[in-house]
Coordinates of C-alpha atoms and ligand atoms in Angstrom, one line a residue:
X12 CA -23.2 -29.2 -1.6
X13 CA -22.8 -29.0 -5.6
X14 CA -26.1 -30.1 -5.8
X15 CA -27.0 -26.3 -4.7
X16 CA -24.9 -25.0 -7.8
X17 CA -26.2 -27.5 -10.4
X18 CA -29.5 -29.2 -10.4
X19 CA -29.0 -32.6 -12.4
X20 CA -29.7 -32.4 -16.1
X21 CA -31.8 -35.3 -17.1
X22 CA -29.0 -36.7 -19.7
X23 CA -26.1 -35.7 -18.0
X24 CA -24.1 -38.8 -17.3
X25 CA -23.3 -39.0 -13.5
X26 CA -19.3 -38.0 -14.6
X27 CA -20.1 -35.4 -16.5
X28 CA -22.4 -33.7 -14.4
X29 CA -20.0 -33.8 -11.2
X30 CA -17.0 -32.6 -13.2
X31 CA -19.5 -29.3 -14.2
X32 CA -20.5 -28.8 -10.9
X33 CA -17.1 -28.5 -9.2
X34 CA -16.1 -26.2 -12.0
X35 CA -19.4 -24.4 -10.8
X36 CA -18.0 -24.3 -7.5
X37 CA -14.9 -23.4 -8.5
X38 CA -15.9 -20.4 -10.8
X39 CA -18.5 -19.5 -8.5
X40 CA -17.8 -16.2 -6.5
X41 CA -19.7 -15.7 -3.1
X42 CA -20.7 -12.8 -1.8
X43 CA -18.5 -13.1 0.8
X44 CA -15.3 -13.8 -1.2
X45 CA -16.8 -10.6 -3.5
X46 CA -16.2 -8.8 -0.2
X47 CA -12.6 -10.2 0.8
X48 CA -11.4 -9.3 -2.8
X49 CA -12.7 -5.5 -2.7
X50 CA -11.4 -5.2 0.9
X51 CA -8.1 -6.1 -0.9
X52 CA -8.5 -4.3 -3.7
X53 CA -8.9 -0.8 -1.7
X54 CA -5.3 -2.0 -0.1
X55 CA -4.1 -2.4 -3.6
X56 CA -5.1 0.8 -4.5
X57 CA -3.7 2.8 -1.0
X58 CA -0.1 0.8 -1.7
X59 CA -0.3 2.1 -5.3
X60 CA -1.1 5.7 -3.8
X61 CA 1.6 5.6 -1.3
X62 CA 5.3 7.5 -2.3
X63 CA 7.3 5.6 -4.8
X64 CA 9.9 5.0 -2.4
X65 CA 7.7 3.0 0.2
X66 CA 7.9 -1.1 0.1
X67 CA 4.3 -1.6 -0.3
X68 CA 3.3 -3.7 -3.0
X69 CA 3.0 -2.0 -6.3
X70 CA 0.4 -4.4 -8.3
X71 CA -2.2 -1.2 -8.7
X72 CA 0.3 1.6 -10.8
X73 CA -2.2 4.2 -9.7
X74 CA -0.9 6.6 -12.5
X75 CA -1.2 10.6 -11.4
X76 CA -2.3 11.8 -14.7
X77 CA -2.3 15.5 -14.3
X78 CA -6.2 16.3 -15.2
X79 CA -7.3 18.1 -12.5
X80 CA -11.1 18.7 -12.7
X81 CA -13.8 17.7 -14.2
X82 CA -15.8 18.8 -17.8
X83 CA -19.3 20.2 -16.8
X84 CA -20.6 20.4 -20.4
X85 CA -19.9 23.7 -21.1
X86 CA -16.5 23.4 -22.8
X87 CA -16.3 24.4 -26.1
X88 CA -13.9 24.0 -29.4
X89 CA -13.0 21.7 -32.0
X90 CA -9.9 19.4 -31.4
X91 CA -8.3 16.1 -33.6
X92 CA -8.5 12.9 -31.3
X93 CA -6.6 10.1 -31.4
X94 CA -7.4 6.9 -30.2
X95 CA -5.2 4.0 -29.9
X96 CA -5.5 0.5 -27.8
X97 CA -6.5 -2.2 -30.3
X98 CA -7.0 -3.4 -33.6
X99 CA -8.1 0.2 -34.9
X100 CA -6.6 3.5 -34.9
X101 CA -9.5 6.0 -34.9
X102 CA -8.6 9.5 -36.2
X103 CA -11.3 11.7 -35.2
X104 CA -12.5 16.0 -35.3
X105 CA -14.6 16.6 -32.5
X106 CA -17.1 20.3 -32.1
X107 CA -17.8 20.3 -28.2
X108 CA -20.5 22.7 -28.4
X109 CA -20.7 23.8 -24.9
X110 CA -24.6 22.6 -24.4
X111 CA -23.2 18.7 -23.0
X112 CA -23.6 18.1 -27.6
X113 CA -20.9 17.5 -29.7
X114 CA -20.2 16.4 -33.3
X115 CA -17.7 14.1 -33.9
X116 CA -16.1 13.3 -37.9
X117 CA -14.0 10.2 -37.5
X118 CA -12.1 7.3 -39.9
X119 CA -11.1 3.7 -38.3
X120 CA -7.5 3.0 -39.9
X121 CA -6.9 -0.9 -38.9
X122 CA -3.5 -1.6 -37.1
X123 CA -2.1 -5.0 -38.9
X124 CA -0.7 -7.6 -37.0
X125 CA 2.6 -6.9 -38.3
X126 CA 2.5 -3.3 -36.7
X127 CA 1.3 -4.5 -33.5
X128 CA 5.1 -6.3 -33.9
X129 CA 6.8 -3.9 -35.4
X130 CA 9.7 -1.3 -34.2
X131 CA 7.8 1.8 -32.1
X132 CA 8.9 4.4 -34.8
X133 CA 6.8 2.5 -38.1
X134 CA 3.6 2.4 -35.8
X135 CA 3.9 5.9 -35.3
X136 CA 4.7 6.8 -38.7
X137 CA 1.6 4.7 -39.9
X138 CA -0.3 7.0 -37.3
X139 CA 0.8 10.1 -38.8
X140 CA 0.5 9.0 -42.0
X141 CA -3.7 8.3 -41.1
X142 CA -3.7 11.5 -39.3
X143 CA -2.9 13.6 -42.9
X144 CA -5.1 11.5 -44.9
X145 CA -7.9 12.0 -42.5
X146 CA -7.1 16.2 -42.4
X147 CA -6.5 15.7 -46.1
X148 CA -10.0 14.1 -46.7
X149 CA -12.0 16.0 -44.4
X150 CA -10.7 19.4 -45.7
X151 CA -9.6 20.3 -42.0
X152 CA -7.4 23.3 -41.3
X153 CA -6.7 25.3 -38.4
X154 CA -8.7 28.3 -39.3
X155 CA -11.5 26.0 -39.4
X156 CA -10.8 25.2 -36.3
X157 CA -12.2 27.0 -33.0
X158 CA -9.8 26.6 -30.4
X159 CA -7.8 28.4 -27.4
X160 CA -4.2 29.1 -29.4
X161 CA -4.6 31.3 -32.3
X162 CA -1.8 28.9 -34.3
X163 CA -2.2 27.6 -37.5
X164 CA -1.0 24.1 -35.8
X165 CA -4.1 21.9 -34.9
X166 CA -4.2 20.2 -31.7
X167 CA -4.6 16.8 -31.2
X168 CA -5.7 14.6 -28.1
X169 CA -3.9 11.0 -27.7
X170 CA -5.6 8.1 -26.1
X171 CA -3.9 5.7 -26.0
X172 CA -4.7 2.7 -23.8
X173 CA -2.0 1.1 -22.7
X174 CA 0.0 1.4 -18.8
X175 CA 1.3 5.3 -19.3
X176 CA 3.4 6.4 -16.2
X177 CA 2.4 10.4 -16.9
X178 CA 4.9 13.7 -15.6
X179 CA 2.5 15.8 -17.2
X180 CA -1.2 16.0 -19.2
X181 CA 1.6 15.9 -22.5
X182 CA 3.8 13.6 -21.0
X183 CA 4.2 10.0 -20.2
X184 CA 6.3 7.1 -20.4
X185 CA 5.3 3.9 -21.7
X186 CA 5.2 0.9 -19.0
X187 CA 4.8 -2.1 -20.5
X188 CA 2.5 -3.1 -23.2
X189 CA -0.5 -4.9 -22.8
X190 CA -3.3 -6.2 -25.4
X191 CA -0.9 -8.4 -27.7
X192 CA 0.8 -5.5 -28.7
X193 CA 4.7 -5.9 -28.3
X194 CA 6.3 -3.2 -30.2
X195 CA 10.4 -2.6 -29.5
X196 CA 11.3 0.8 -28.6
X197 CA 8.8 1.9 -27.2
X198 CA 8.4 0.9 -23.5
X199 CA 10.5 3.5 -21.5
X200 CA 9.9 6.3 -23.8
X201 CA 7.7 9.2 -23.9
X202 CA 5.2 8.2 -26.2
X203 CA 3.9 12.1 -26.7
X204 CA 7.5 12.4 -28.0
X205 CA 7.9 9.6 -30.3
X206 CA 4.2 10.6 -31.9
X207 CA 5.3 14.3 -32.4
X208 CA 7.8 13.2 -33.9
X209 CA 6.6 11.1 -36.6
X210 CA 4.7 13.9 -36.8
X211 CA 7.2 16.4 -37.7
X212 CA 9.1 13.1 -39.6
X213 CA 5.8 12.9 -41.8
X214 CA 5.0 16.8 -42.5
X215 CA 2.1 16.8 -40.6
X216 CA 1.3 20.1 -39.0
X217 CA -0.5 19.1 -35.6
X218 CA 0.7 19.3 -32.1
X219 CA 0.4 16.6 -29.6
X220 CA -1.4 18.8 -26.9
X221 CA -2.9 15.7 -24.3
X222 CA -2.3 11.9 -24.1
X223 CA -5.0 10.2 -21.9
X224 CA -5.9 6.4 -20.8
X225 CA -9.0 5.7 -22.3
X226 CA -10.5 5.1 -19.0
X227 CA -9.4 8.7 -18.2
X228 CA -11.1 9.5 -21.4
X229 CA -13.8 8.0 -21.0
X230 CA -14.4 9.8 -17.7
X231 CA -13.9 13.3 -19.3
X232 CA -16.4 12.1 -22.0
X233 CA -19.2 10.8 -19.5
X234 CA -18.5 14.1 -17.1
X235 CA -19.4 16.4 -20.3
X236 CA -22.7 15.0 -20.2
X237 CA -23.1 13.5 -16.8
X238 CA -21.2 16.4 -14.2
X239 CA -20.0 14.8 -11.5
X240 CA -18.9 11.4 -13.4
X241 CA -16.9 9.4 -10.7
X242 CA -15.5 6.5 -12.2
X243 CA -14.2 6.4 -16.0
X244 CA -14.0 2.2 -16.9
X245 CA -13.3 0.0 -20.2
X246 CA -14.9 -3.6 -20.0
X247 CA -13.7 -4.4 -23.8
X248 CA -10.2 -5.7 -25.2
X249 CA -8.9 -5.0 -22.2
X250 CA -10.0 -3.8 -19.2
X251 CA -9.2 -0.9 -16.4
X252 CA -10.6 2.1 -14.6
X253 CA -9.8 6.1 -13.6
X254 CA -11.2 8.1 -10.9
X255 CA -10.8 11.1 -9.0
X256 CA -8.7 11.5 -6.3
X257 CA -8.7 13.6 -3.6
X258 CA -4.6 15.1 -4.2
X259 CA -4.7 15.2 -0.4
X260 CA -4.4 11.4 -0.9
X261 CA -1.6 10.7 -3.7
X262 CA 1.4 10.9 -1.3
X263 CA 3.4 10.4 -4.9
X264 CA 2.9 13.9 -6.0
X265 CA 4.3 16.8 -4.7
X266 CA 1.9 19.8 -2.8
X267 CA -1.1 20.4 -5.4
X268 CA -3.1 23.6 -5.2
X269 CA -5.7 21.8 -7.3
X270 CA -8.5 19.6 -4.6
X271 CA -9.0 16.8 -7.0
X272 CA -6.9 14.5 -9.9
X273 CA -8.0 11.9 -12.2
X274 CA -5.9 8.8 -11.4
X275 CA -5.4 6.3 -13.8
X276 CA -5.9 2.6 -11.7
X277 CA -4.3 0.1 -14.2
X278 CA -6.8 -2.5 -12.5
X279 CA -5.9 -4.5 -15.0
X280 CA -2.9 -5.5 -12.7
X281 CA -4.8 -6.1 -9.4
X282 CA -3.3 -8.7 -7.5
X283 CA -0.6 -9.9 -9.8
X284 CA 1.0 -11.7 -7.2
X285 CA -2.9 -14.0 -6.8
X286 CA -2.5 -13.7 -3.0
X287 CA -5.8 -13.6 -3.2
X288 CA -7.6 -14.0 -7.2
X289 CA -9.7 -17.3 -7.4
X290 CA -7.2 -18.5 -10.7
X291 CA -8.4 -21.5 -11.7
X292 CA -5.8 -23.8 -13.5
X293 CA -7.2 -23.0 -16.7
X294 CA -6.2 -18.9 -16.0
X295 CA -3.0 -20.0 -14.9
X296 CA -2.3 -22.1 -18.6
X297 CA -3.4 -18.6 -20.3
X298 CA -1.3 -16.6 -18.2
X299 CA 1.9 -18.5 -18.9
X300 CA 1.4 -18.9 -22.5
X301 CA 0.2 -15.1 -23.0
X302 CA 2.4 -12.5 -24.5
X303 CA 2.8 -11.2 -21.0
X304 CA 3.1 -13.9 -18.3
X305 CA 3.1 -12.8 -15.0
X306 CA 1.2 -9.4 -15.3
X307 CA -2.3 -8.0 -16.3
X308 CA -3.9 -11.4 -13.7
X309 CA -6.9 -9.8 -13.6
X310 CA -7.5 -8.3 -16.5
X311 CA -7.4 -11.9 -18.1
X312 CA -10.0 -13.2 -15.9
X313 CA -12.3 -10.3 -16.8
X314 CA -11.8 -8.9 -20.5
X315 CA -12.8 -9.6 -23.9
X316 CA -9.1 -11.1 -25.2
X317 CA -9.3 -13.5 -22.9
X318 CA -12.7 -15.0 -21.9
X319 CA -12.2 -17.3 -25.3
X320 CA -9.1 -18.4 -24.1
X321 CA -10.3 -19.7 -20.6
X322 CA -13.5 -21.2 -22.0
X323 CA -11.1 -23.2 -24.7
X324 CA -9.0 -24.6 -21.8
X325 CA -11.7 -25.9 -20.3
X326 CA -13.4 -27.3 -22.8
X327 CA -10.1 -29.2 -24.1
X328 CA -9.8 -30.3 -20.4
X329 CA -12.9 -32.1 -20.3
X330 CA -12.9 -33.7 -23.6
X331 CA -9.3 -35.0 -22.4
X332 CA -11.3 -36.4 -19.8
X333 CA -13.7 -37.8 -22.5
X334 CA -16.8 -35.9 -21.0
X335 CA -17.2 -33.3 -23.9
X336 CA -17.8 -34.7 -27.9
X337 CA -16.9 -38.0 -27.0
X338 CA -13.3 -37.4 -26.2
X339 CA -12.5 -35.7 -29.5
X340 CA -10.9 -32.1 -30.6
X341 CA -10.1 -30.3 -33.6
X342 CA -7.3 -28.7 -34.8
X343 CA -8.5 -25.8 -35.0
X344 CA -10.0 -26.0 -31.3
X345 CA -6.7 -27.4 -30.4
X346 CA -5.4 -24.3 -31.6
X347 CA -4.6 -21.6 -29.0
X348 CA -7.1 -18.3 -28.9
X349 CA -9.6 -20.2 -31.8
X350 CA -12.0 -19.6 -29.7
X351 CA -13.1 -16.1 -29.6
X352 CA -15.2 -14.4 -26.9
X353 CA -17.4 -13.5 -29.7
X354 CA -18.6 -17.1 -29.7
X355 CA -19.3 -17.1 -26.1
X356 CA -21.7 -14.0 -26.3
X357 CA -23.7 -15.9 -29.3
X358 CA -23.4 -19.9 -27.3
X359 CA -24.7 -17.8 -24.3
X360 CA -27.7 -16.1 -26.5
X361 CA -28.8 -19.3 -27.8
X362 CA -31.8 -20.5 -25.8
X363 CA -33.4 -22.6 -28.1
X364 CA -34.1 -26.1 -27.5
X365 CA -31.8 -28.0 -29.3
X366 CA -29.3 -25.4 -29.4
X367 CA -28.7 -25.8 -33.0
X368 CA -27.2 -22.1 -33.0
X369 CA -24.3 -23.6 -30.6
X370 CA -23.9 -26.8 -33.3
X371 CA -23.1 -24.3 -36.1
X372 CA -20.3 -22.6 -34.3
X373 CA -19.2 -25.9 -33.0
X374 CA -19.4 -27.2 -36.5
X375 CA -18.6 -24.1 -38.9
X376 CA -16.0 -22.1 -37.2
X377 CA -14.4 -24.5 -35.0
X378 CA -14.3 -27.8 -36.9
X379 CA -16.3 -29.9 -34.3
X380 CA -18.3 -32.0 -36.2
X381 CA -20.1 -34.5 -33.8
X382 CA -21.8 -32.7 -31.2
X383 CA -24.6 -33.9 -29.1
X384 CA -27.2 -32.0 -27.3
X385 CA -25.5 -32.9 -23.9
X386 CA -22.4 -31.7 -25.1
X387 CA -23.7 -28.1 -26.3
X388 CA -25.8 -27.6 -23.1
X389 CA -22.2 -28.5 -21.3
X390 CA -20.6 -25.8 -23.7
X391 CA -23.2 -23.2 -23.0
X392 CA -22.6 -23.6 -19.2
X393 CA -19.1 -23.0 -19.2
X394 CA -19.2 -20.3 -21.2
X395 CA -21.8 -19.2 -18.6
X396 CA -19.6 -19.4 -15.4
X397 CA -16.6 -17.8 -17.4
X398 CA -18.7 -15.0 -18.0
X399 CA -20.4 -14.5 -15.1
X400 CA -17.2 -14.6 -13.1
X401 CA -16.0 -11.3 -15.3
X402 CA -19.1 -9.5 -14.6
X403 CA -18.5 -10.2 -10.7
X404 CA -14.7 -9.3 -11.0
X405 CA -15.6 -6.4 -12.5
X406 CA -17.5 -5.0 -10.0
X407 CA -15.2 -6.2 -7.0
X408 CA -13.1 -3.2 -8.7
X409 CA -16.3 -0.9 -9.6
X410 CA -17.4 -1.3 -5.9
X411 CA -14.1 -1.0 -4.5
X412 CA -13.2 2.7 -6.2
X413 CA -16.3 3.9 -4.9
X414 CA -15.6 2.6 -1.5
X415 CA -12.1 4.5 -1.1
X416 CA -14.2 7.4 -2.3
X417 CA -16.6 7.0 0.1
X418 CA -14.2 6.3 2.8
X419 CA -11.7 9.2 2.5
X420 CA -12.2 10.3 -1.2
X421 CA -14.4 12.7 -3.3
X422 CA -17.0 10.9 -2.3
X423 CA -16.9 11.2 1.4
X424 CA -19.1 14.1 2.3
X425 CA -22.0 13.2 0.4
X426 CA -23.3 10.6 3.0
X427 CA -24.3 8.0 0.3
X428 CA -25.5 5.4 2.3
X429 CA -24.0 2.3 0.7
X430 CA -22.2 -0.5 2.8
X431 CA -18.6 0.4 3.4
X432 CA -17.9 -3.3 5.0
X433 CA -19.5 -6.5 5.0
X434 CA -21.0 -5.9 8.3
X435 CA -22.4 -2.6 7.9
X436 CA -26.2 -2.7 7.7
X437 CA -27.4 0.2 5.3
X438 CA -29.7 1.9 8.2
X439 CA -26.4 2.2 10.1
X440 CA -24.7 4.1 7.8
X441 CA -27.9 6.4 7.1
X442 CA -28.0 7.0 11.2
X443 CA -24.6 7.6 11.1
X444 CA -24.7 10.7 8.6
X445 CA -27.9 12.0 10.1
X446 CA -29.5 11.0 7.1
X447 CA -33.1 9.9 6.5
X448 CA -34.4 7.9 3.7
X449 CA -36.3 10.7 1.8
X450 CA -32.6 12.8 1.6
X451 CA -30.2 10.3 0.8
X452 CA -29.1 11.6 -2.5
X453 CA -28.7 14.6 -3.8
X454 CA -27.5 13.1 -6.3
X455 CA -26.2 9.6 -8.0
X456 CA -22.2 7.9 -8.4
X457 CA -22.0 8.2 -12.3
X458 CA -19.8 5.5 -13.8
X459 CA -19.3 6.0 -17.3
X460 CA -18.3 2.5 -19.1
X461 CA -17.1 1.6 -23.0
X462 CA -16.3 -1.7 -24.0
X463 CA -17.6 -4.3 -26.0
X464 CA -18.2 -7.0 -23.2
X465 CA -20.1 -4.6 -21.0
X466 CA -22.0 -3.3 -24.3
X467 CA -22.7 -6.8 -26.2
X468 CA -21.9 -10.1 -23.6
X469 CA -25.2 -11.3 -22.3
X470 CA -26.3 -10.5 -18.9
X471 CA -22.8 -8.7 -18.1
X472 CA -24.1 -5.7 -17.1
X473 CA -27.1 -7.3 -15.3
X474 CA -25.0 -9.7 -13.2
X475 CA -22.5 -6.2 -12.5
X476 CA -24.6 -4.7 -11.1
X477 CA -25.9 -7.4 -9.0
X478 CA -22.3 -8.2 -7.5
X479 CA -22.1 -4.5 -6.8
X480 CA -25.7 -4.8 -4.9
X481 CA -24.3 -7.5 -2.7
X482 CA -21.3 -5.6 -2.1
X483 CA -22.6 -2.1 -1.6
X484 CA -25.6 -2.8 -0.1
X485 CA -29.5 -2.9 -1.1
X486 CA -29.3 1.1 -1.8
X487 CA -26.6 0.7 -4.8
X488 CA -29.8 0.6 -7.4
X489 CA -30.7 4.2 -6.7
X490 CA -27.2 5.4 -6.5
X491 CA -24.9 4.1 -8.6
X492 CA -25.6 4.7 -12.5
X493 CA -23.6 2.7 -14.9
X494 CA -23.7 4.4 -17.9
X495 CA -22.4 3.5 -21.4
X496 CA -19.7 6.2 -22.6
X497 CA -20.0 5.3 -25.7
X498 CA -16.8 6.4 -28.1
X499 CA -15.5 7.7 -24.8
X500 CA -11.9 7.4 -25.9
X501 CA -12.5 10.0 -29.2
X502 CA -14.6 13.3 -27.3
X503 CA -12.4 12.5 -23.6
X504 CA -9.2 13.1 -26.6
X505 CA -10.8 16.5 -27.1
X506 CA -11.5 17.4 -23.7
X507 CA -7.9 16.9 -22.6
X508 CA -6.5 18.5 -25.5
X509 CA -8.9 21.5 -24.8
X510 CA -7.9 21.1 -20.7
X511 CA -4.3 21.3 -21.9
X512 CA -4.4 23.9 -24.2
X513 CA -6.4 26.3 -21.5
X514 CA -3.6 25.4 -19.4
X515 CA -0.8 26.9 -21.8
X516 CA -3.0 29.9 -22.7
X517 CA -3.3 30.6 -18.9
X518 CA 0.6 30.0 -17.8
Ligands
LIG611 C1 -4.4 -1.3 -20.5 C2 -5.0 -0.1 -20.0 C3 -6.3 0.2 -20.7 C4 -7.2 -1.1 -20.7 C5 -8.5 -0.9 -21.5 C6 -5.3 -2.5 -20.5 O1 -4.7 -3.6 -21.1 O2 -3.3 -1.7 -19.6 O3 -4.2 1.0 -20.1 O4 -7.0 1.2 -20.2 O5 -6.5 -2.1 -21.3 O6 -8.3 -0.6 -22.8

């Protein structure tokens, strides 16, 4: 049975090898299991839907967001974005020029560790304070600027990527933070609030008009040049998704004249309770020694803050078993998130035939001196299973947001014919909406995707879109189109600052 997983490596010793193939097995997804977890993940998602006062489980927030609607490119104006959800604060202008083109001015500011610590009200301060130096610098003023309000105040659009519970497009409380970031004072509160003022604290003449998710942003930013953009979805950092939502179907908001809302998923917090996540032993150290034990399961199987971490455990684990460099650490791979997922991407890249590549990271950034060849080929497996696994996770969600689209969503009228259960044979589907192969599509699912580990980790995007193949059947190819939104988070600022400003004109 492992044998099927792993063909023997000629110097493997017979230990070693069985140890790597039942962490094979056990990092292995099947297609089937792919299927049992989106099954699951589509009840996550209807319990996240369902009224606030209902018992269902709440893993999936399912955040109303108040963006109704979609850009179709011809939006125009120029609007400050904000983007917030790691180590960098981008300020940026962006010119939508109402052809699907854009220009977009921007400064990275970086966010220290210390202010990833610090008290709510000096992190917004430090972001006020980049705002005027980037309007300073870049000779920005409101006349300048083409917009819908004729005020000398320039609006801004806030994404900021962290669990928002919104009341409005300029309104939203802070749920808990995510990322590493752990700043007091902030959870609770309106974060559009504490920003304007800083604002106001600092002098800085700009008004706080939108705060997005960057997955939300991301979709406003795809939709401008792909109408019709379905999914919006961050593989990076962190990771998470928004989609549009028939408002027929979010029992938690009241009577909507509007047909369709962008809902912000929070994925990252599928199945927090593992009911039904394959955790391995090495997610469950990770989880109870992150920053936030207990939540965000998922989203530390999957994104680029954690893959190091996993890989690390299990490499400690089997050199504590003395299969991996002879039984010997360093302290600095002894030392908890050394190992960064950065490494992974390069050890995965390396296919030379002594993996001397692997060596130097081994040797030069994490102090392992003594490597063999048996050991690196070891190292570059595991960090191919961890990998792979977040690429199939990743589209369990993908494939399970289109589903509920498909099934009573947006989605549902357009006879796609993709598999909406494991039994479902594609020609059934296609009889089933009268459909014939040369008709299927009028057009494709656009996904629009940012993220460093869909953009940079080896084969991610390749082994995503196989998982969704096996899922959604053989036609997925042809109809689903990941695309990369690339700076998403900046141009989806402008677009809700520009939807929410349209909205005041109109009232
Ligand atoms: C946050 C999400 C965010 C995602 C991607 C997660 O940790 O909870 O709000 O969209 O990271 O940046």
């Amino acid at each position: 049975m492992l044998s099927s997983f792993l063909p023997h490596p000629p110097k493997w010793s017979e230990r070693q090898y069985k140890a790597i193939a039942s962490l094979t097995e056990e990092f292995t997804l099947s297609t089937a299991a792919l299927e049992e977890l989106t099954v699951e993940f589509i009840k996550q998602m209807n319990d996240g839907l369902a009224p606030p006062t209902s018992k269902s489980r709440k893993d999936l927030a399912m955040i109303p967001t108040y963006v109704f609607g979609r850009p179709d490119g011809h939006e125009r104006g120029s609007y400050l974005a904000l983007d917030l959800g790691g180590t960098n604060l981008r300020v940026c202008l962006i010119t939508l020029k109402g052809n699907h083109e854009l220009e977009s001015h921007q400064k990275a500011f970086k966010v220290s560790e210390y202010l990833q610590h610090a008290d709510v009200s000096q992190l917004m301060d430090f972001i006020a304070v980049s705002i005027k130096q980037f309007i300073n610098t870049q000779h920005i003023n409101a006349k300048i600027v083409e917009h819908s309000t004729n005020s000398d105040t320039l609006e801004l659009g806030f994404t900021f990527s962290f669990p928002v519970t919104q009341t409005a497009i300029d309104a939203g409380r802070l749920l808990r933070w995510t990322k590493g970031f752990n700043c007091p004072g902030a959870v609770g509160n309106d974060i559009v609030q504490l920003l304007q003022a800083a604002l106001d604290r600092n002098s800085v003449n700009v008004h706080v008009a939108a705060l997005v998710n960057d997955t939300v942003g991301t979709l406003l930013a795809h939709s401008y040049k792909n109408p019709n953009t379905f999914i919006g979805a961050i593989f990076g950092t962190g990771t998470n998704g928004a989609y549009v939502e028939d408002t027929k179907n979010i029992q938690a908001l009241p009577c909507s004249q509007e047909q369709e809302m962008i809902i912000n998923i929070e994925w990252g917090n599928f199945d927090k309770e593992k009911t039904i996540l394959p955790v391995t032993i090495y997610d469950n150290k990770l989880d109870r020694e992150s920053i936030n034990p207990g939540v965000h399961v998922f989203e530390k199987m999957i994104s680029g803050m954690y893959l190091g971490e996993i890989t690390r455990n299990i490499l400690l684990h089997l050199i504590d078993q003395r299969l991996l460099f002879d039984g010997t650490s360093s302290p600095k791979l002894n030392k908890a998130w050394s190992f960064e997922t950065e490494y992974m991407s390069k050890m995965e890249l390396d296919s030379s035939a002594t993996l001397i590549p692997i060596a130097q990271i081994l040797e030069q950034r994490l102090d392992v001196q003594i490597n063999t060849q048996v050991d690196r080929e070891i190292v570059k497996h595991v960090c191919k299973l961890v990998g792979t696994r977040a690429a199939r996770l990743s589209a369990v969600a993908t494939a399970a947001v289109i589903r509920q689209g498909l099934q009573s969503g947006r989605l549902r009228d357009h006879g796609f014919p993709l598999k909406l259960n494991a039994q479902d044979e594609v020609s059934e589907t296609l009889t089933a909406n009268g459909l014939s192969d040369g008709n299927v599509t009028d057009h494709v699912i656009n996904v629009g995707i940012d993220g460093s580990v869909y953009e940079h980790y080896p084969n991610f995007e390749k082994h995503m879109k196989s998982a969704l193949t096996e899922i959604l059947g053989s036609r997925t190819g042809d109809i689903v189109s990941l695309g990369i939104a690339r700076d998403g988070s900046g141009v989806g600022a402008a677009l809700a600052a520009l939807i929410a400003t349209k909205n005041t004109a109109a009232e």
